[in-house]
Amino acid sequence: MARRTSILEAAARVIARSGVRGLRVEEVAAEAGVSTSLLYYHFKDRTGLLRATLEFINDRAERYTTARDEHAEPLTPREELSQTLLLELQDIAEVRENSTAWGELRASAIFDEVLREDLARAAVVWDQEVAALLGQVEPMAPAAALAAAGERLTALLEGLSMRWLSGGLRITHARALMEGAIDAELARLRQK
Amino acid sequence: MARRTSILEAAARVIARSGVRGLRVEEVAAEAGVSTSLLYYHFKDRTGLLRATLEFINDRAERYTTARDEHAEPLTPREELSQTLLLELQDIAEVRENSTAWGELRASAIFDEVLREDLARAAVVWDQEVAALLGQVEPMAPAAALAAAGERLTALLEGLSMRWLSGGLRITHARALMEGAIDAELARLRQK
DNA sequence: GTCTATATTCCGATAGAC
DNA sequence: GTCTATCGGAATATAGAC
């Protein structure tokens, strides 16, 4: 089981480096320091390895998205909102790997019907979470306006992530732009 | 030269259908009705074909972005701004092809250094064009704020495009969200 | 410039020993 | 569970005739 996990960690690194569609079974094996046939033993085939890896990555993401209760300094709704959105814009191996995988999933879904529903489900949850946080900051805003603002912020986050990962944007600048967008959306919710 | 162009058109269709990384040289040849070796004659190798296709797509995009002078009803700056941004959110074969290819280029650039600079160059031009249009609507806004708003709007456009193309967003809704973001950004520029 | 082979490389997958 | 060795198919790329 330890082997299995270390293979999945290796696969996550390879995806971050070469993408889902650039992932070579042999490369993962080399990264993990095992033989290729061992991967087939554990995961049946390339697709099985991929699915297990994406699940692995997803679990990890939930962990770092949820676990900020430690020091228990209660955040204001506004702080919680920007923290939630900015979590995905950090130059940390784990976040990079997750963002890369997410972007790959999006890009693949354009050509692969099978992936579409998994993706859509995850995206809706995410949109609603952001809309709810917006609602805590601006309780008087109508639900439809909150939903729209949430969709815009998450779509923007994906766009900024892509630009960051593809080298067109430094991470500090991406974060600043995200903050600005949050301000703009909140101002609009207040004003309407 | 006509051959060259028809190969590039075929390649654009194949990319829209299967993505950059799903593009098979043989498939492009079949789509264009020529032999594979002819592609190698004209474009040297697969990468050469890819670069030429992306350039071709980019030129096409500039054409349909610029060419709305026909009927010469002069648009207000505000109208011109939203029209420019909404042009990329249309369910028309050519736009779909271009948006798909652009998204693929972004996604590929994460793993392919060669594509990065082509991409960065095109993106900067695009950001500045939007910033300039924003400046026409809000001439008093400081340049830095205009630049940031432009980057946000183009990044959002990319995010919305991805969601639309991957089936998570209907085109009418995507357009409405884009309009909303323009409003939010303009409101913020006015208020600061 | 364009085609018909064909060579070459790469990669997913399996067989079989330990 | 893990390895070495290898097969077979698919995709890129080239040789050479027209």
PDB file of N, CA, C and O in Angstrom, chain B residues 55-128:
ATOM      1  N   GLU B  55      -0.453  30.041 -36.021  1.00  0.00           N
ATOM      2  CA  GLU B  55      -0.289  31.355 -36.638  1.00  0.00           C
ATOM      3  C   GLU B  55      -1.479  31.648 -37.557  1.00  0.00           C
ATOM      4  O   GLU B  55      -2.060  32.733 -37.525  1.00  0.00           O
ATOM      5  N   PHE B  56      -1.836  30.662 -38.323  1.00  0.00           N
ATOM      6  CA  PHE B  56      -2.976  30.788 -39.240  1.00  0.00           C
ATOM      7  C   PHE B  56      -4.247  31.147 -38.471  1.00  0.00           C
ATOM      8  O   PHE B  56      -4.985  32.071 -38.838  1.00  0.00           O
ATOM      9  N   ILE B  57      -4.473  30.446 -37.399  1.00  0.00           N
ATOM     10  CA  ILE B  57      -5.661  30.692 -36.586  1.00  0.00           C
ATOM     11  C   ILE B  57      -5.638  32.092 -36.001  1.00  0.00           C
ATOM     12  O   ILE B  57      -6.662  32.785 -35.960  1.00  0.00           O
ATOM     13  N   ASN B  58      -4.480  32.501 -35.564  1.00  0.00           N
ATOM     14  CA  ASN B  58      -4.340  33.830 -34.987  1.00  0.00           C
ATOM     15  C   ASN B  58      -4.669  34.918 -35.999  1.00  0.00           C
ATOM     16  O   ASN B  58      -5.366  35.882 -35.698  1.00  0.00           O
ATOM     17  N   ASP B  59      -4.168  34.754 -37.213  1.00  0.00           N
ATOM     18  CA  ASP B  59      -4.454  35.725 -38.268  1.00  0.00           C
ATOM     19  C   ASP B  59      -5.946  35.803 -38.533  1.00  0.00           C
ATOM     20  O   ASP B  59      -6.509  36.885 -38.667  1.00  0.00           O
ATOM     21  N   ARG B  60      -6.574  34.648 -38.586  1.00  0.00           N
ATOM     22  CA  ARG B  60      -8.013  34.614 -38.814  1.00  0.00           C
ATOM     23  C   ARG B  60      -8.750  35.365 -37.716  1.00  0.00           C
ATOM     24  O   ARG B  60      -9.680  36.126 -37.980  1.00  0.00           O
ATOM     25  N   ALA B  61      -8.326  35.143 -36.480  1.00  0.00           N
ATOM     26  CA  ALA B  61      -8.991  35.796 -35.345  1.00  0.00           C
ATOM     27  C   ALA B  61      -8.869  37.306 -35.463  1.00  0.00           C
ATOM     28  O   ALA B  61      -9.829  38.034 -35.239  1.00  0.00           O
ATOM     29  N   GLU B  62      -7.694  37.783 -35.845  1.00  0.00           N
ATOM     30  CA  GLU B  62      -7.518  39.223 -36.015  1.00  0.00           C
ATOM     31  C   GLU B  62      -8.472  39.744 -37.067  1.00  0.00           C
ATOM     32  O   GLU B  62      -9.037  40.816 -36.925  1.00  0.00           O
ATOM     33  N   ARG B  63      -8.632  38.960 -38.112  1.00  0.00           N
ATOM     34  CA  ARG B  63      -9.529  39.379 -39.180  1.00  0.00           C
ATOM     35  C   ARG B  63     -10.944  39.583 -38.653  1.00  0.00           C
ATOM     36  O   ARG B  63     -11.533  40.637 -38.811  1.00  0.00           O
ATOM     37  N   TYR B  64     -11.481  38.595 -37.978  1.00  0.00           N
ATOM     38  CA  TYR B  64     -12.859  38.781 -37.565  1.00  0.00           C
ATOM     39  C   TYR B  64     -12.991  39.689 -36.356  1.00  0.00           C
ATOM     40  O   TYR B  64     -14.070  40.173 -36.049  1.00  0.00           O
ATOM     41  N   THR B  65     -11.890  39.946 -35.680  1.00  0.00           N
ATOM     42  CA  THR B  65     -11.943  40.924 -34.589  1.00  0.00           C
ATOM     43  C   THR B  65     -11.954  42.344 -35.142  1.00  0.00           C
ATOM     44  O   THR B  65     -12.617  43.223 -34.615  1.00  0.00           O
ATOM     45  N   THR B  66     -11.215  42.558 -36.202  1.00  0.00           N
ATOM     46  CA  THR B  66     -11.054  43.908 -36.733  1.00  0.00           C
ATOM     47  C   THR B  66     -12.168  44.279 -37.705  1.00  0.00           C
ATOM     48  O   THR B  66     -12.661  45.404 -37.692  1.00  0.00           O
ATOM     49  N   ALA B  67     -12.578  43.323 -38.524  1.00  0.00           N
ATOM     50  CA  ALA B  67     -13.455  43.649 -39.650  1.00  0.00           C
ATOM     51  C   ALA B  67     -14.914  43.778 -39.247  1.00  0.00           C
ATOM     52  O   ALA B  67     -15.711  42.905 -39.503  1.00  0.00           O
ATOM     53  N   ARG B  68     -15.238  44.884 -38.597  1.00  0.00           N
ATOM     54  CA  ARG B  68     -16.650  45.171 -38.419  1.00  0.00           C
ATOM     55  C   ARG B  68     -16.919  46.617 -38.842  1.00  0.00           C
ATOM     56  O   ARG B  68     -17.807  47.281 -38.336  1.00  0.00           O
ATOM     57  N   ASP B  69     -16.120  47.092 -39.804  1.00  0.00           N
ATOM     58  CA  ASP B  69     -16.229  48.477 -40.256  1.00  0.00           C
ATOM     59  C   ASP B  69     -17.286  48.618 -41.349  1.00  0.00           C
ATOM     60  O   ASP B  69     -17.672  49.722 -41.700  1.00  0.00           O
ATOM     61  N   GLU B  70     -17.727  47.483 -41.895  1.00  0.00           N
ATOM     62  CA  GLU B  70     -18.625  47.466 -43.046  1.00  0.00           C
ATOM     63  C   GLU B  70     -19.732  48.521 -43.003  1.00  0.00           C
ATOM     64  O   GLU B  70     -19.703  49.515 -43.708  1.00  0.00           O
ATOM     65  N   HIS B  71     -20.680  48.290 -42.126  1.00  0.00           N
ATOM     66  CA  HIS B  71     -21.878  49.131 -42.159  1.00  0.00           C
ATOM     67  C   HIS B  71     -21.645  50.502 -41.562  1.00  0.00           C
ATOM     68  O   HIS B  71     -22.515  51.368 -41.618  1.00  0.00           O
ATOM     69  N   ALA B  72     -20.486  50.668 -40.955  1.00  0.00           N
ATOM     70  CA  ALA B  72     -20.046  51.991 -40.535  1.00  0.00           C
ATOM     71  C   ALA B  72     -21.015  52.742 -39.633  1.00  0.00           C
ATOM     72  O   ALA B  72     -21.030  53.961 -39.628  1.00  0.00           O
ATOM     73  N   GLU B  73     -21.838  51.995 -38.877  1.00  0.00           N
ATOM     74  CA  GLU B  73     -22.552  52.704 -37.819  1.00  0.00           C
ATOM     75  C   GLU B  73     -21.550  52.876 -36.694  1.00  0.00           C
ATOM     76  O   GLU B  73     -21.148  51.889 -36.081  1.00  0.00           O
ATOM     77  N   PRO B  74     -21.154  54.092 -36.416  1.00  0.00           N
ATOM     78  CA  PRO B  74     -20.091  54.256 -35.415  1.00  0.00           C
ATOM     79  C   PRO B  74     -20.576  53.814 -34.029  1.00  0.00           C
ATOM     80  O   PRO B  74     -21.656  54.187 -33.596  1.00  0.00           O
ATOM     81  N   LEU B  75     -19.773  52.972 -33.398  1.00  0.00           N
ATOM     82  CA  LEU B  75     -20.148  52.474 -32.081  1.00  0.00           C
ATOM     83  C   LEU B  75     -19.621  53.415 -31.003  1.00  0.00           C
ATOM     84  O   LEU B  75     -18.587  54.050 -31.184  1.00  0.00           O
ATOM     85  N   THR B  76     -20.334  53.473 -29.905  1.00  0.00           N
ATOM     86  CA  THR B  76     -19.777  54.179 -28.756  1.00  0.00           C
ATOM     87  C   THR B  76     -18.617  53.346 -28.226  1.00  0.00           C
ATOM     88  O   THR B  76     -18.568  52.128 -28.455  1.00  0.00           O
ATOM     89  N   PRO B  77     -17.688  53.977 -27.511  1.00  0.00           N
ATOM     90  CA  PRO B  77     -16.563  53.213 -26.952  1.00  0.00           C
ATOM     91  C   PRO B  77     -17.047  52.029 -26.113  1.00  0.00           C
ATOM     92  O   PRO B  77     -16.510  50.928 -26.208  1.00  0.00           O
ATOM     93  N   ARG B  78     -18.069  52.264 -25.327  1.00  0.00           N
ATOM     94  CA  ARG B  78     -18.605  51.205 -24.490  1.00  0.00           C
ATOM     95  C   ARG B  78     -19.109  50.035 -25.331  1.00  0.00           C
ATOM     96  O   ARG B  78     -18.854  48.873 -25.028  1.00  0.00           O
ATOM     97  N   GLU B  79     -19.820  50.341 -26.408  1.00  0.00           N
ATOM     98  CA  GLU B  79     -20.310  49.284 -27.291  1.00  0.00           C
ATOM     99  C   GLU B  79     -19.161  48.525 -27.939  1.00  0.00           C
ATOM    100  O   GLU B  79     -19.186  47.302 -28.055  1.00  0.00           O
ATOM    101  N   GLU B  80     -18.180  49.295 -28.356  1.00  0.00           N
ATOM    102  CA  GLU B  80     -17.039  48.662 -29.015  1.00  0.00           C
ATOM    103  C   GLU B  80     -16.316  47.716 -28.069  1.00  0.00           C
ATOM    104  O   GLU B  80     -15.897  46.625 -28.457  1.00  0.00           O
ATOM    105  N   LEU B  81     -16.223  48.138 -26.816  1.00  0.00           N
ATOM    106  CA  LEU B  81     -15.581  47.296 -25.808  1.00  0.00           C
ATOM    107  C   LEU B  81     -16.295  45.959 -25.653  1.00  0.00           C
ATOM    108  O   LEU B  81     -15.692  44.889 -25.781  1.00  0.00           O
ATOM    109  N   SER B  82     -17.605  46.036 -25.401  1.00  0.00           N
ATOM    110  CA  SER B  82     -18.278  44.750 -25.182  1.00  0.00           C
ATOM    111  C   SER B  82     -18.332  43.931 -26.455  1.00  0.00           C
ATOM    112  O   SER B  82     -18.204  42.711 -26.424  1.00  0.00           O
ATOM    113  N   GLN B  83     -18.468  44.595 -27.586  1.00  0.00           N
ATOM    114  CA  GLN B  83     -18.497  43.837 -28.830  1.00  0.00           C
ATOM    115  C   GLN B  83     -17.189  43.078 -29.055  1.00  0.00           C
ATOM    116  O   GLN B  83     -17.186  41.916 -29.440  1.00  0.00           O
ATOM    117  N   THR B  84     -16.089  43.754 -28.770  1.00  0.00           N
ATOM    118  CA  THR B  84     -14.778  43.114 -28.931  1.00  0.00           C
ATOM    119  C   THR B  84     -14.665  41.867 -28.061  1.00  0.00           C
ATOM    120  O   THR B  84     -14.224  40.807 -28.508  1.00  0.00           O
ATOM    121  N   LEU B  85     -15.090  42.001 -26.820  1.00  0.00           N
ATOM    122  CA  LEU B  85     -14.958  40.865 -25.911  1.00  0.00           C
ATOM    123  C   LEU B  85     -15.966  39.766 -26.232  1.00  0.00           C
ATOM    124  O   LEU B  85     -15.662  38.578 -26.107  1.00  0.00           O
ATOM    125  N   LEU B  86     -17.157  40.167 -26.666  1.00  0.00           N
ATOM    126  CA  LEU B  86     -18.194  39.158 -26.910  1.00  0.00           C
ATOM    127  C   LEU B  86     -18.026  38.439 -28.242  1.00  0.00           C
ATOM    128  O   LEU B  86     -18.626  37.382 -28.457  1.00  0.00           O
ATOM    129  N   LEU B  87     -17.206  39.007 -29.117  1.00  0.00           N
ATOM    130  CA  LEU B  87     -16.942  38.341 -30.403  1.00  0.00           C
ATOM    131  C   LEU B  87     -16.432  36.924 -30.206  1.00  0.00           C
ATOM    132  O   LEU B  87     -16.697  36.035 -31.019  1.00  0.00           O
ATOM    133  N   GLU B  88     -15.689  36.720 -29.126  1.00  0.00           N
ATOM    134  CA  GLU B  88     -15.081  35.412 -28.893  1.00  0.00           C
ATOM    135  C   GLU B  88     -16.060  34.422 -28.270  1.00  0.00           C
ATOM    136  O   GLU B  88     -15.732  33.265 -28.055  1.00  0.00           O
ATOM    137  N   LEU B  89     -17.235  34.935 -27.921  1.00  0.00           N
ATOM    138  CA  LEU B  89     -18.248  34.053 -27.331  1.00  0.00           C
ATOM    139  C   LEU B  89     -19.444  33.940 -28.273  1.00  0.00           C
ATOM    140  O   LEU B  89     -20.532  34.447 -27.994  1.00  0.00           O
ATOM    141  N   GLN B  90     -19.209  33.304 -29.393  1.00  0.00           N
ATOM    142  CA  GLN B  90     -20.273  33.092 -30.373  1.00  0.00           C
ATOM    143  C   GLN B  90     -20.239  31.639 -30.813  1.00  0.00           C
ATOM    144  O   GLN B  90     -19.166  31.091 -31.065  1.00  0.00           O
ATOM    145  N   ASP B  91     -21.418  31.078 -30.967  1.00  0.00           N
ATOM    146  CA  ASP B  91     -21.453  29.677 -31.385  1.00  0.00           C
ATOM    147  C   ASP B  91     -21.446  29.569 -32.909  1.00  0.00           C
ATOM    148  O   ASP B  91     -22.432  29.211 -33.534  1.00  0.00           O
ATOM    149  N   ILE B  92     -20.286  29.865 -33.464  1.00  0.00           N
ATOM    150  CA  ILE B  92     -20.062  29.862 -34.912  1.00  0.00           C
ATOM    151  C   ILE B  92     -18.802  29.048 -35.154  1.00  0.00           C
ATOM    152  O   ILE B  92     -17.854  29.133 -34.372  1.00  0.00           O
ATOM    153  N   ALA B  93     -18.824  28.254 -36.206  1.00  0.00           N
ATOM    154  CA  ALA B  93     -17.718  27.320 -36.441  1.00  0.00           C
ATOM    155  C   ALA B  93     -16.344  27.985 -36.325  1.00  0.00           C
ATOM    156  O   ALA B  93     -15.459  27.490 -35.635  1.00  0.00           O
ATOM    157  N   GLU B  94     -16.187  29.119 -36.995  1.00  0.00           N
ATOM    158  CA  GLU B  94     -14.873  29.754 -37.019  1.00  0.00           C
ATOM    159  C   GLU B  94     -14.440  30.181 -35.616  1.00  0.00           C
ATOM    160  O   GLU B  94     -13.287  29.983 -35.223  1.00  0.00           O
ATOM    161  N   VAL B  95     -15.368  30.771 -34.884  1.00  0.00           N
ATOM    162  CA  VAL B  95     -15.044  31.218 -33.530  1.00  0.00           C
ATOM    163  C   VAL B  95     -14.745  30.026 -32.627  1.00  0.00           C
ATOM    164  O   VAL B  95     -13.779  30.028 -31.855  1.00  0.00           O
ATOM    165  N   ARG B  96     -15.560  29.008 -32.753  1.00  0.00           N
ATOM    166  CA  ARG B  96     -15.330  27.784 -31.970  1.00  0.00           C
ATOM    167  C   ARG B  96     -13.945  27.232 -32.240  1.00  0.00           C
ATOM    168  O   ARG B  96     -13.219  26.870 -31.318  1.00  0.00           O
ATOM    169  N   GLU B  97     -13.599  27.155 -33.500  1.00  0.00           N
ATOM    170  CA  GLU B  97     -12.275  26.641 -33.864  1.00  0.00           C
ATOM    171  C   GLU B  97     -11.175  27.481 -33.245  1.00  0.00           C
ATOM    172  O   GLU B  97     -10.214  26.964 -32.693  1.00  0.00           O
ATOM    173  N   ASN B  98     -11.342  28.780 -33.368  1.00  0.00           N
ATOM    174  CA  ASN B  98     -10.303  29.662 -32.834  1.00  0.00           C
ATOM    175  C   ASN B  98     -10.222  29.576 -31.317  1.00  0.00           C
ATOM    176  O   ASN B  98      -9.132  29.489 -30.764  1.00  0.00           O
ATOM    177  N   SER B  99     -11.354  29.594 -30.659  1.00  0.00           N
ATOM    178  CA  SER B  99     -11.338  29.539 -29.198  1.00  0.00           C
ATOM    179  C   SER B  99     -10.770  28.214 -28.712  1.00  0.00           C
ATOM    180  O   SER B  99      -9.975  28.165 -27.769  1.00  0.00           O
ATOM    181  N   THR B 100     -11.180  27.149 -29.364  1.00  0.00           N
ATOM    182  CA  THR B 100     -10.669  25.837 -28.994  1.00  0.00           C
ATOM    183  C   THR B 100      -9.158  25.786 -29.158  1.00  0.00           C
ATOM    184  O   THR B 100      -8.428  25.340 -28.268  1.00  0.00           O
ATOM    185  N   ALA B 101      -8.707  26.266 -30.300  1.00  0.00           N
ATOM    186  CA  ALA B 101      -7.272  26.239 -30.567  1.00  0.00           C
ATOM    187  C   ALA B 101      -6.514  27.099 -29.562  1.00  0.00           C
ATOM    188  O   ALA B 101      -5.453  26.713 -29.075  1.00  0.00           O
ATOM    189  N   TRP B 102      -7.098  28.233 -29.244  1.00  0.00           N
ATOM    190  CA  TRP B 102      -6.437  29.120 -28.280  1.00  0.00           C
ATOM    191  C   TRP B 102      -6.344  28.448 -26.913  1.00  0.00           C
ATOM    192  O   TRP B 102      -5.289  28.464 -26.265  1.00  0.00           O
ATOM    193  N   GLY B 103      -7.416  27.845 -26.484  1.00  0.00           N
ATOM    194  CA  GLY B 103      -7.402  27.140 -25.206  1.00  0.00           C
ATOM    195  C   GLY B 103      -6.393  26.012 -25.205  1.00  0.00           C
ATOM    196  O   GLY B 103      -5.668  25.806 -24.229  1.00  0.00           O
ATOM    197  N   GLU B 104      -6.325  25.300 -26.311  1.00  0.00           N
ATOM    198  CA  GLU B 104      -5.365  24.218 -26.429  1.00  0.00           C
ATOM    199  C   GLU B 104      -3.942  24.735 -26.383  1.00  0.00           C
ATOM    200  O   GLU B 104      -3.062  24.135 -25.780  1.00  0.00           O
ATOM    201  N   LEU B 105      -3.749  25.868 -27.047  1.00  0.00           N
ATOM    202  CA  LEU B 105      -2.420  26.479 -27.048  1.00  0.00           C
ATOM    203  C   LEU B 105      -2.015  26.812 -25.621  1.00  0.00           C
ATOM    204  O   LEU B 105      -0.917  26.471 -25.171  1.00  0.00           O
ATOM    205  N   ARG B 106      -2.927  27.446 -24.882  1.00  0.00           N
ATOM    206  CA  ARG B 106      -2.672  27.766 -23.476  1.00  0.00           C
ATOM    207  C   ARG B 106      -2.319  26.508 -22.702  1.00  0.00           C
ATOM    208  O   ARG B 106      -1.336  26.460 -21.981  1.00  0.00           O
ATOM    209  N   ALA B 107      -3.167  25.483 -22.857  1.00  0.00           N
ATOM    210  CA  ALA B 107      -2.960  24.262 -22.094  1.00  0.00           C
ATOM    211  C   ALA B 107      -1.646  23.596 -22.488  1.00  0.00           C
ATOM    212  O   ALA B 107      -0.918  23.086 -21.629  1.00  0.00           O
ATOM    213  N   SER B 108      -1.324  23.608 -23.762  1.00  0.00           N
ATOM    214  CA  SER B 108      -0.086  22.971 -24.214  1.00  0.00           C
ATOM    215  C   SER B 108       1.135  23.741 -23.745  1.00  0.00           C
ATOM    216  O   SER B 108       2.164  23.148 -23.423  1.00  0.00           O
ATOM    217  N   ALA B 109       0.984  25.061 -23.694  1.00  0.00           N
ATOM    218  CA  ALA B 109       2.137  25.890 -23.329  1.00  0.00           C
ATOM    219  C   ALA B 109       2.608  25.604 -21.913  1.00  0.00           C
ATOM    220  O   ALA B 109       3.766  25.838 -21.576  1.00  0.00           O
ATOM    221  N   ILE B 110       1.707  25.076 -21.077  1.00  0.00           N
ATOM    222  CA  ILE B 110       2.105  24.739 -19.712  1.00  0.00           C
ATOM    223  C   ILE B 110       3.218  23.693 -19.733  1.00  0.00           C
ATOM    224  O   ILE B 110       4.080  23.669 -18.876  1.00  0.00           O
ATOM    225  N   PHE B 111       3.212  22.869 -20.749  1.00  0.00           N
ATOM    226  CA  PHE B 111       4.188  21.776 -20.795  1.00  0.00           C
ATOM    227  C   PHE B 111       5.191  21.904 -21.929  1.00  0.00           C
ATOM    228  O   PHE B 111       6.076  21.083 -22.062  1.00  0.00           O
ATOM    229  N   ASP B 112       5.022  22.912 -22.747  1.00  0.00           N
ATOM    230  CA  ASP B 112       5.863  23.033 -23.934  1.00  0.00           C
ATOM    231  C   ASP B 112       6.457  24.432 -24.021  1.00  0.00           C
ATOM    232  O   ASP B 112       5.789  25.388 -24.379  1.00  0.00           O
ATOM    233  N   GLU B 113       7.733  24.525 -23.714  1.00  0.00           N
ATOM    234  CA  GLU B 113       8.390  25.826 -23.681  1.00  0.00           C
ATOM    235  C   GLU B 113       8.326  26.550 -25.015  1.00  0.00           C
ATOM    236  O   GLU B 113       8.241  27.777 -25.071  1.00  0.00           O
ATOM    237  N   VAL B 114       8.390  25.772 -26.100  1.00  0.00           N
ATOM    238  CA  VAL B 114       8.463  26.390 -27.425  1.00  0.00           C
ATOM    239  C   VAL B 114       7.252  27.272 -27.706  1.00  0.00           C
ATOM    240  O   VAL B 114       7.368  28.335 -28.303  1.00  0.00           O
ATOM    241  N   LEU B 115       6.099  26.804 -27.257  1.00  0.00           N
ATOM    242  CA  LEU B 115       4.873  27.544 -27.552  1.00  0.00           C
ATOM    243  C   LEU B 115       4.718  28.787 -26.687  1.00  0.00           C
ATOM    244  O   LEU B 115       3.990  29.718 -27.051  1.00  0.00           O
ATOM    245  N   ARG B 116       5.413  28.811 -25.574  1.00  0.00           N
ATOM    246  CA  ARG B 116       5.230  29.892 -24.604  1.00  0.00           C
ATOM    247  C   ARG B 116       5.372  31.286 -25.197  1.00  0.00           C
ATOM    248  O   ARG B 116       4.554  32.173 -24.951  1.00  0.00           O
ATOM    249  N   GLU B 117       6.424  31.525 -25.966  1.00  0.00           N
ATOM    250  CA  GLU B 117       6.657  32.898 -26.409  1.00  0.00           C
ATOM    251  C   GLU B 117       5.642  33.360 -27.443  1.00  0.00           C
ATOM    252  O   GLU B 117       5.174  34.502 -27.386  1.00  0.00           O
ATOM    253  N   ASP B 118       5.283  32.475 -28.371  1.00  0.00           N
ATOM    254  CA  ASP B 118       4.229  32.821 -29.324  1.00  0.00           C
ATOM    255  C   ASP B 118       2.998  33.281 -28.565  1.00  0.00           C
ATOM    256  O   ASP B 118       2.376  34.303 -28.855  1.00  0.00           O
ATOM    257  N   LEU B 119       2.664  32.491 -27.573  1.00  0.00           N
ATOM    258  CA  LEU B 119       1.483  32.732 -26.766  1.00  0.00           C
ATOM    259  C   LEU B 119       1.578  34.053 -26.025  1.00  0.00           C
ATOM    260  O   LEU B 119       0.663  34.888 -26.087  1.00  0.00           O
ATOM    261  N   ALA B 120       2.687  34.264 -25.339  1.00  0.00           N
ATOM    262  CA  ALA B 120       2.852  35.468 -24.528  1.00  0.00           C
ATOM    263  C   ALA B 120       2.709  36.715 -25.398  1.00  0.00           C
ATOM    264  O   ALA B 120       2.039  37.677 -25.018  1.00  0.00           O
ATOM    265  N   ARG B 121       3.297  36.663 -26.570  1.00  0.00           N
ATOM    266  CA  ARG B 121       3.244  37.821 -27.462  1.00  0.00           C
ATOM    267  C   ARG B 121       1.800  38.137 -27.835  1.00  0.00           C
ATOM    268  O   ARG B 121       1.334  39.258 -27.704  1.00  0.00           O
ATOM    269  N   ALA B 122       1.084  37.129 -28.274  1.00  0.00           N
ATOM    270  CA  ALA B 122      -0.303  37.338 -28.685  1.00  0.00           C
ATOM    271  C   ALA B 122      -1.156  37.835 -27.521  1.00  0.00           C
ATOM    272  O   ALA B 122      -2.000  38.717 -27.679  1.00  0.00           O
ATOM    273  N   ALA B 123      -0.894  37.290 -26.332  1.00  0.00           N
ATOM    274  CA  ALA B 123      -1.712  37.656 -25.178  1.00  0.00           C
ATOM    275  C   ALA B 123      -1.511  39.118 -24.786  1.00  0.00           C
ATOM    276  O   ALA B 123      -2.470  39.823 -24.465  1.00  0.00           O
ATOM    277  N   VAL B 124      -0.273  39.577 -24.840  1.00  0.00           N
ATOM    278  CA  VAL B 124       0.005  40.961 -24.458  1.00  0.00           C
ATOM    279  C   VAL B 124      -0.716  41.929 -25.396  1.00  0.00           C
ATOM    280  O   VAL B 124      -1.343  42.898 -24.948  1.00  0.00           O
ATOM    281  N   VAL B 125      -0.660  41.668 -26.675  1.00  0.00           N
ATOM    282  CA  VAL B 125      -1.341  42.516 -27.650  1.00  0.00           C
ATOM    283  C   VAL B 125      -2.825  42.609 -27.322  1.00  0.00           C
ATOM    284  O   VAL B 125      -3.416  43.688 -27.295  1.00  0.00           O
ATOM    285  N   TRP B 126      -3.387  41.483 -27.057  1.00  0.00           N
ATOM    286  CA  TRP B 126      -4.804  41.362 -26.758  1.00  0.00           C
ATOM    287  C   TRP B 126      -5.158  42.127 -25.474  1.00  0.00           C
ATOM    288  O   TRP B 126      -6.115  42.911 -25.442  1.00  0.00           O
ATOM    289  N   ASP B 127      -4.366  41.946 -24.421  1.00  0.00           N
ATOM    290  CA  ASP B 127      -4.595  42.665 -23.171  1.00  0.00           C
ATOM    291  C   ASP B 127      -4.567  44.174 -23.399  1.00  0.00           C
ATOM    292  O   ASP B 127      -5.418  44.911 -22.884  1.00  0.00           O
ATOM    293  N   GLN B 128      -3.589  44.616 -24.169  1.00  0.00           N
ATOM    294  CA  GLN B 128      -3.442  46.054 -24.375  1.00  0.00           C
ATOM    295  C   GLN B 128      -4.578  46.632 -25.190  1.00  0.00           C
ATOM    296  O   GLN B 128      -5.023  47.753 -24.947  1.00  0.00           O
TER     297      GLN B 128
END
